[in-house]
Short mmCIF file of C-alpha atoms in Angstrom, two decimals:
data_model
loop_
_atom_site.label_atom_id
_atom_site.label_comp_id
_atom_site.label_asym_id
_atom_site.label_seq_id
_atom_site.Cartn_x
_atom_site.Cartn_y
_atom_site.Cartn_z
CA MET J 27 0.03 -0.16 -0.13
CA LYS J 28 1.21 3.58 -0.76
CA ILE J 29 0.42 6.97 0.16
CA THR J 30 -0.90 8.53 -3.68
CA ALA J 31 -2.41 12.04 -2.72
CA ILE J 32 -2.71 14.20 0.67
CA ARG J 33 -5.61 16.63 0.47
CA ALA J 34 -6.81 18.85 2.97
CA TYR J 35 -9.68 20.75 3.38
CA GLN J 36 -10.84 24.07 4.81
CA VAL J 37 -13.66 24.48 7.59
CA ASP J 38 -15.17 26.57 9.96
CA LEU J 39 -16.73 25.67 13.15
CA PRO J 40 -18.93 28.06 15.05
CA LEU J 41 -19.97 27.45 18.88
CA HIS J 42 -23.44 26.98 20.21
CA GLU J 43 -22.80 29.64 22.67
CA GLY J 44 -21.75 32.04 20.23
CA SER J 45 -18.01 32.47 22.12
CA TYR J 46 -15.33 30.64 23.90
CA LYS J 47 -12.94 32.88 26.52
CA TRP J 48 -10.38 32.17 28.53
CA SER J 49 -7.16 33.64 30.13
CA GLY J 50 -5.44 37.19 29.05
CA GLY J 51 -8.70 37.84 27.57
CA ASN J 52 -8.35 35.15 24.48
CA VAL J 53 -11.70 34.61 23.02
CA VAL J 54 -12.78 32.67 19.70
CA THR J 55 -15.82 32.55 17.99
CA VAL J 56 -15.61 30.41 15.31
CA PHE J 57 -12.88 27.90 15.23
CA ASP J 58 -10.89 27.22 12.04
CA SER J 59 -10.28 23.72 11.33
CA THR J 60 -8.45 21.49 8.94
CA VAL J 61 -9.32 17.99 7.55
CA VAL J 62 -6.64 16.11 6.10
CA ALA J 63 -7.13 12.96 3.84
CA VAL J 64 -4.66 10.52 2.76
CA GLU J 65 -5.42 8.59 0.01
CA THR J 66 -3.69 5.17 -0.89
CA ASP J 67 -3.29 2.91 -4.29
CA GLN J 68 -5.38 0.43 -2.69
CA GLY J 69 -8.77 2.79 -2.90
CA ILE J 70 -8.61 3.31 1.16
CA THR J 71 -8.64 6.55 2.32
CA GLY J 72 -7.72 7.76 5.95
CA TYR J 73 -8.87 11.37 7.57
CA GLY J 74 -7.80 13.03 10.27
CA GLU J 75 -8.53 16.75 11.87
CA VAL J 76 -6.33 19.56 13.54
CA CYS J 77 -7.75 22.70 15.04
CA PRO J 78 -5.81 25.29 16.79
CA LEU J 79 -7.29 27.07 19.83
CA GLY J 80 -6.88 30.00 18.06
CA PRO J 81 -3.34 32.09 17.37
CA ALA J 82 -2.22 32.76 20.88
CA TYR J 83 -2.86 29.31 22.78
CA LEU J 84 -0.14 27.50 21.85
CA PRO J 85 2.34 27.98 19.13
CA ALA J 86 0.31 26.74 16.81
CA TYR J 87 -2.43 28.39 14.14
CA ALA J 88 -5.02 27.49 11.62
CA ALA J 89 -3.28 28.97 8.86
CA GLY J 90 0.17 27.12 9.56
CA VAL J 91 -1.60 23.74 9.49
CA ARG J 92 -1.75 23.84 6.09
CA ALA J 93 1.20 25.68 5.28
CA GLY J 94 3.14 22.87 6.76
CA LEU J 95 1.40 20.32 4.99
CA LYS J 96 2.69 21.78 1.55
CA GLU J 97 6.55 21.04 3.00
CA ILE J 98 5.56 17.60 4.35
CA GLY J 99 2.88 16.08 1.97
CA PRO J 100 5.31 15.86 -0.97
CA LYS J 101 8.02 13.81 1.18
CA LEU J 102 5.28 10.71 1.99
CA LEU J 103 4.60 10.07 -0.92
CA GLY J 104 5.03 6.45 -1.71
CA LEU J 105 5.13 5.87 1.76
CA ASP J 106 3.26 3.09 3.62
CA PRO J 107 0.85 4.62 5.39
CA ARG J 108 0.70 1.80 8.04
CA ASP J 109 4.15 1.94 8.82
CA LEU J 110 3.26 4.78 11.46
CA GLY J 111 7.15 5.04 13.07
CA VAL J 112 8.09 5.48 8.90
CA VAL J 113 5.89 8.01 8.33
CA ASN J 114 6.26 9.92 11.56
CA ARG J 115 10.18 10.11 10.92
CA ARG J 116 9.80 11.49 7.86
CA MET J 117 7.82 13.90 8.88
CA ASP J 118 9.65 15.13 11.17
CA GLN J 119 13.01 15.07 8.63
CA ALA J 120 11.13 16.81 6.09
CA LEU J 121 9.70 19.70 9.10
CA ARG J 122 11.45 20.15 12.48
CA GLY J 123 9.57 20.63 15.35
CA HIS J 124 5.40 21.68 14.37
CA PRO J 125 4.00 18.68 15.56
CA TYR J 126 0.47 19.90 15.33
CA VAL J 127 1.50 20.13 11.34
CA LYS J 128 1.64 16.55 11.41
CA SER J 129 -1.32 15.24 13.60
CA GLY J 130 -3.60 15.12 11.28
CA VAL J 131 -1.36 13.06 8.85
CA ASP J 132 -0.85 10.59 11.57
CA VAL J 133 -4.35 10.45 12.64
CA ALA J 134 -5.28 9.68 8.98
CA CYS J 135 -2.79 7.14 9.03
CA TRP J 136 -4.28 5.54 11.94
CA ASP J 137 -7.62 5.45 10.25
CA ILE J 138 -6.38 3.41 7.34
CA LEU J 139 -4.16 1.15 9.57
CA GLY J 140 -7.87 -0.13 11.16
CA LYS J 141 -9.43 0.28 7.64
CA ALA J 142 -6.90 -2.04 6.42
CA THR J 143 -7.18 -4.51 8.98
CA GLY J 144 -10.64 -4.55 9.71
CA GLN J 145 -10.56 -3.45 13.23
CA PRO J 146 -11.59 -0.18 14.92
CA VAL J 147 -8.82 2.51 16.17
CA VAL J 148 -9.55 1.80 19.87
CA THR J 149 -8.62 -2.12 19.01
CA LEU J 150 -5.33 -1.05 17.61
CA LEU J 151 -4.58 1.47 20.42
CA GLY J 152 -4.81 -1.33 23.39
CA GLY J 153 -8.30 -2.14 23.62
CA ARG J 154 -11.67 -0.93 24.61
CA CYS J 155 -11.82 -0.69 28.58
CA GLY J 156 -15.17 -0.93 29.83
CA ASP J 157 -18.52 0.09 27.93
CA ASP J 158 -17.65 3.94 27.64
CA PHE J 159 -15.80 6.46 29.25
CA LEU J 160 -16.75 9.77 31.33
CA LEU J 161 -16.48 13.25 29.47
CA TYR J 162 -15.89 16.70 31.20
CA ARG J 163 -17.50 20.20 30.41
CA ALA J 164 -15.51 23.70 29.94
CA ILE J 165 -17.18 26.54 31.16
CA SER J 166 -16.29 29.61 29.20
CA GLN J 167 -14.68 32.57 32.07
CA GLU J 168 -17.89 34.65 32.50
CA SER J 169 -19.10 36.22 35.44
CA PRO J 170 -19.10 33.91 39.17
CA ALA J 171 -22.66 34.33 38.86
CA ASP J 172 -23.31 33.36 35.14
CA MET J 173 -20.30 30.45 35.42
CA ALA J 174 -22.11 29.30 37.90
CA LYS J 175 -25.64 28.54 35.90
CA ARG J 176 -23.60 27.15 33.57
CA VAL J 177 -22.84 24.08 36.27
CA HIS J 178 -26.78 23.76 36.27
CA GLN J 179 -27.61 23.62 32.48
CA TYR J 180 -24.51 21.46 32.22
CA ARG J 181 -25.29 19.02 34.68
CA ALA J 182 -28.37 18.57 32.87
CA GLU J 183 -26.63 17.55 29.93
CA GLY J 184 -24.94 14.98 32.16
CA TYR J 185 -21.82 16.21 32.68
CA THR J 186 -19.95 15.96 36.19
CA LYS J 187 -16.88 17.12 35.63
CA PHE J 188 -16.60 20.93 34.96
CA GLN J 189 -13.47 22.31 34.13
CA LEU J 190 -13.68 26.24 34.69
CA LYS J 191 -11.84 29.27 32.58
CA VAL J 192 -10.13 31.44 35.33
CA GLY J 193 -6.44 32.65 34.60
CA GLY J 194 -7.92 36.63 35.14
CA ASP J 195 -8.15 38.83 37.90
CA PRO J 196 -7.59 36.78 40.80
CA ALA J 197 -10.01 38.06 43.05
CA VAL J 198 -12.97 37.90 40.85
CA ASP J 199 -11.48 33.95 40.05
CA ILE J 200 -11.83 33.07 43.71
CA GLU J 201 -15.20 34.29 43.33
CA ARG J 202 -15.65 32.21 40.37
CA VAL J 203 -14.35 29.16 42.02
CA ARG J 204 -16.57 30.17 45.21
CA ALA J 205 -19.45 30.38 43.06
CA THR J 206 -19.38 27.30 41.31
CA SER J 207 -18.52 25.05 43.78
CA ARG J 208 -21.75 26.04 45.87
CA GLU J 209 -23.30 24.58 43.25
CA LEU J 210 -21.84 21.11 43.11
CA LYS J 211 -23.45 17.90 44.22
CA PRO J 212 -21.79 14.75 45.68
CA GLY J 213 -19.19 12.77 42.47
CA ASP J 214 -19.25 16.53 41.20
CA VAL J 215 -15.80 17.31 40.92
CA LEU J 216 -14.28 20.88 40.07
CA ILE J 217 -11.25 22.00 37.84
CA ALA J 218 -9.71 25.54 38.03
CA ASP J 219 -8.26 26.12 34.32
CA ALA J 220 -6.21 28.94 34.44
CA ASN J 221 -4.59 28.09 31.09
CA THR J 222 -1.30 30.09 32.17
CA GLY J 223 -2.62 32.87 32.55
CA TRP J 224 -1.10 34.11 36.37
CA LEU J 225 1.67 35.21 37.47
CA MET J 226 3.08 33.59 40.49
CA HIS J 227 2.33 36.20 42.85
CA GLN J 228 -1.65 35.37 41.51
CA ALA J 229 -1.36 32.22 41.51
CA THR J 230 -0.81 32.33 45.33
CA ARG J 231 -2.95 34.35 46.23
CA VAL J 232 -5.92 32.12 44.15
CA VAL J 233 -4.35 28.73 45.83
CA ASP J 234 -4.45 29.87 49.26
CA ALA J 235 -7.66 31.72 49.17
CA VAL J 236 -9.66 28.19 47.70
CA ARG J 237 -7.73 25.60 49.86
CA ASP J 238 -10.78 25.01 51.97
CA ILE J 239 -12.43 23.66 48.49
CA ASP J 240 -12.90 20.61 46.98
CA VAL J 241 -10.89 21.61 43.22
CA TYR J 242 -8.28 20.87 41.11
CA ILE J 243 -5.58 23.59 40.16
CA GLU J 244 -4.91 23.53 36.42
CA GLN J 245 -1.82 25.14 34.61
CA PRO J 246 -1.74 28.46 36.83
CA CYS J 247 1.15 29.86 34.89
CA MET J 248 2.94 29.78 32.04
CA THR J 249 6.52 27.87 32.88
CA TYR J 250 6.89 24.99 33.83
CA GLU J 251 9.10 26.32 36.94
CA GLU J 252 6.81 28.44 37.49
CA CYS J 253 3.82 25.96 38.19
CA ARG J 254 6.12 23.73 40.39
CA ALA J 255 6.36 26.49 42.55
CA ILE J 256 2.89 27.22 42.98
CA ARG J 257 2.21 23.40 43.35
CA GLU J 258 4.49 23.38 46.14
CA ARG J 259 2.32 26.17 48.23
CA THR J 260 -0.95 24.30 48.16
CA GLN J 261 -2.52 20.77 48.84
CA ARG J 262 -5.31 21.04 46.08
CA PRO J 263 -4.53 18.11 43.35
CA PHE J 264 -2.71 19.46 40.16
CA ILE J 265 -2.76 19.29 36.91
CA LEU J 266 -0.06 20.39 34.27
CA ASP J 267 -1.37 20.69 30.80
CA GLU J 268 0.35 23.33 27.87
CA VAL J 269 4.14 22.39 28.97
CA ILE J 270 3.28 18.62 28.74
CA ASP J 271 4.48 18.74 25.41
CA SER J 272 6.74 15.09 24.72
CA LEU J 273 7.83 12.28 26.71
CA SER J 274 10.73 14.14 28.17
CA ALA J 275 7.87 16.41 29.56
CA VAL J 276 6.16 13.78 31.46
CA LEU J 277 8.86 11.94 32.74
CA ARG J 278 10.49 15.51 34.42
CA GLY J 279 7.21 16.29 35.96
CA TYR J 280 7.00 12.74 37.24
CA GLU J 281 10.58 13.03 39.20
CA ASP J 282 10.00 16.43 40.35
CA ARG J 283 6.09 15.36 41.62
CA ALA J 284 5.35 18.34 39.69
CA MET J 285 1.70 16.82 39.29
CA ASP J 286 -0.93 14.60 40.08
CA VAL J 287 -2.69 14.63 36.50
CA ILE J 288 -1.81 15.62 32.99
CA ASN J 289 -3.76 16.94 30.11
CA LEU J 290 -2.59 14.88 27.08
CA LYS J 291 -3.59 16.94 23.75
CA ILE J 292 -3.41 14.59 20.71
CA SER J 293 -1.88 17.58 18.16
CA LYS J 294 0.13 19.21 20.45
CA VAL J 295 2.00 16.06 20.34
CA GLY J 296 2.00 15.41 16.82
CA GLY J 297 -0.75 12.87 16.35
CA LEU J 298 -1.97 9.33 17.95
CA THR J 299 1.25 7.64 17.94
CA ARG J 300 3.18 9.98 19.83
CA ALA J 301 -0.30 10.23 22.23
CA ARG J 302 -0.21 6.52 22.97
CA GLN J 303 3.54 6.86 24.01
CA ILE J 304 2.62 9.44 26.54
CA ARG J 305 -0.35 7.58 27.36
CA ASP J 306 1.34 4.25 28.10
CA LEU J 307 3.99 6.17 29.91
CA CYS J 308 1.67 7.86 32.30
CA VAL J 309 0.05 4.00 32.65
CA ALA J 310 3.15 2.82 33.71
CA LEU J 311 3.99 5.35 36.06
CA GLY J 312 0.58 5.99 37.60
CA ILE J 313 -0.26 9.38 36.48
CA ALA J 314 -4.05 10.05 35.81
CA MET J 315 -4.62 12.25 32.10
CA THR J 316 -7.28 13.98 30.79
CA ILE J 317 -7.33 13.04 26.88
CA GLU J 318 -8.02 15.82 24.34
CA ASP J 319 -6.85 17.89 21.78
CA THR J 320 -6.68 21.74 21.59
CA TRP J 321 -9.85 21.74 19.79
CA GLY J 322 -12.04 20.21 17.21
CA GLY J 323 -15.04 18.77 15.42
CA ASP J 324 -16.35 15.07 14.74
CA ILE J 325 -13.11 13.98 13.61
CA VAL J 326 -10.98 15.15 16.78
CA THR J 327 -13.40 13.59 18.60
CA ALA J 328 -13.47 10.17 17.46
CA ALA J 329 -9.68 10.13 17.87
CA VAL J 330 -10.39 11.28 21.25
CA ALA J 331 -12.79 8.35 22.03
CA HIS J 332 -10.29 5.95 20.21
CA LEU J 333 -7.42 7.11 22.89
CA ALA J 334 -10.01 7.57 25.99
CA HIS J 335 -11.71 4.55 25.38
CA SER J 336 -8.30 2.29 25.25
CA THR J 337 -7.18 3.86 28.68
CA PRO J 338 -7.85 2.15 31.66
CA PRO J 339 -10.25 3.56 33.80
CA GLU J 340 -8.55 4.25 36.62
CA PHE J 341 -6.28 6.25 34.67
CA LEU J 342 -8.38 8.61 32.83
CA PHE J 343 -9.42 11.50 34.92
CA SER J 344 -11.51 12.70 31.94
CA ALA J 345 -12.14 13.24 28.10
CA THR J 346 -14.16 15.55 25.79
CA ASP J 347 -16.51 16.18 23.02
CA PHE J 348 -15.43 18.81 21.17
CA ASN J 349 -18.07 18.30 18.66
CA SER J 350 -20.93 19.21 20.78
CA TYR J 351 -19.67 22.54 21.58
CA VAL J 352 -19.88 23.86 17.76
CA THR J 353 -23.00 23.96 15.24
CA ARG J 354 -21.36 22.37 12.62
CA SER J 355 -21.19 18.59 12.08
CA ILE J 356 -18.76 17.56 9.67
CA ALA J 357 -18.58 13.85 9.70
CA GLU J 358 -21.42 11.06 10.12
CA GLY J 359 -20.34 8.27 12.74
CA ALA J 360 -18.54 10.51 15.15
CA PRO J 361 -19.19 9.74 19.14
CA GLN J 362 -22.09 11.51 20.66
CA ARG J 363 -22.82 12.37 23.91
CA GLU J 364 -25.10 10.37 26.51
CA LYS J 365 -25.72 10.94 30.08
CA GLY J 366 -21.91 12.84 30.31
CA ARG J 367 -20.73 9.74 28.92
CA ALA J 368 -19.06 8.89 24.93
CA LYS J 369 -17.47 6.02 23.74
CA ALA J 370 -15.37 4.98 20.64
CA SER J 371 -16.82 3.43 17.22
CA ASN J 372 -17.08 -0.05 16.60
CA GLN J 373 -16.29 0.11 13.05
CA PRO J 374 -12.86 -0.14 11.30
CA GLY J 375 -10.38 3.24 11.76
CA LEU J 376 -11.82 5.84 13.21
CA GLY J 377 -15.24 4.96 11.99
CA ILE J 378 -16.27 8.46 10.76
CA THR J 379 -17.75 9.35 7.43
CA PRO J 380 -16.77 12.93 6.40
CA ARG J 381 -19.96 15.30 5.23
CA PHE J 382 -17.87 16.35 1.83
CA ASP J 383 -21.10 18.71 1.12
CA VAL J 384 -19.86 20.21 4.70
CA LEU J 385 -16.43 20.19 3.83
CA GLY J 386 -16.46 21.76 0.09
CA LYS J 387 -13.61 21.55 -2.38
CA PRO J 388 -9.89 20.84 -1.20
CA VAL J 389 -8.11 24.00 -0.36
CA LEU J 390 -4.36 21.73 -0.78
CA GLU J 391 -3.81 18.55 -3.05
CA ILE J 392 -0.42 16.88 -2.87
CA LEU J 393 -0.39 14.23 -5.88
#
């Protein structure tokens, strides 16, 4: 089997709630997503999707996905897409860094491998663990009262884990945590996610002020060193996200006891191949994970579901269903939330079929 063509499609994904806000005054109203199709000489096509959370969240941006594909795509023609290690090494040789550019190709190759062998990706990633898995819901940064109301709305949709977007004014963030915590029921989980938004003195104020609340603190500051210092000043369980981008980052955090949980974002590390490596390392080390991505629609949600559903439940802190946040469906067969839970498809590959009436014509073709 050989790769004969790579095509990219650009699609806008508007949000049901109009906008999504997080630290630093960042706001997105429409996500710019890229769907990658990898075609083969045996008539099997695999699909991946990459959707950065705007250009100001990580060193990634939507147009960069498509620009990077122009660089790596020609070097992949003629390779066997089932040889995932070979494909990833060739992408790294063609373009140093920029893992998010490579993620869509890697996921598409997993889709091909599943279709070629007649197996769902969840089986290839280690096997289905249980019937389904638990989801969390992110609560966009608003006033404390409005964010507290969202807890009721999302609980009615089945969620029991709530990730608050904080990282703004410390006094307001303290009240955001307090207001939402008052709305929790037994079994609910609350996470205060600053998305790197606090300076150390601000983070210190917040973690000290909420020390009596059952809340997880997530990525309070920009750097690993700053986060580790805040970790030493709080007894609250601690999550690292933006600084976890490689196996070495996980090992460093483990050796320093810098976190209790990590967020593993598929495109941030370059696709399912490396995400699986990090997932398996975390299982070996005893580190819990939220498995997700930077954003996306049906295809990203499918990839997340396969990795999450093949993760032992005791190590899966949570996952998410990005396709429920957006108004536009780009593929049939994607996981759908049911009572705050989801499951991976039983169909070969990712189990999705793109809606080309939505995707339109490719914006990039490498033949």
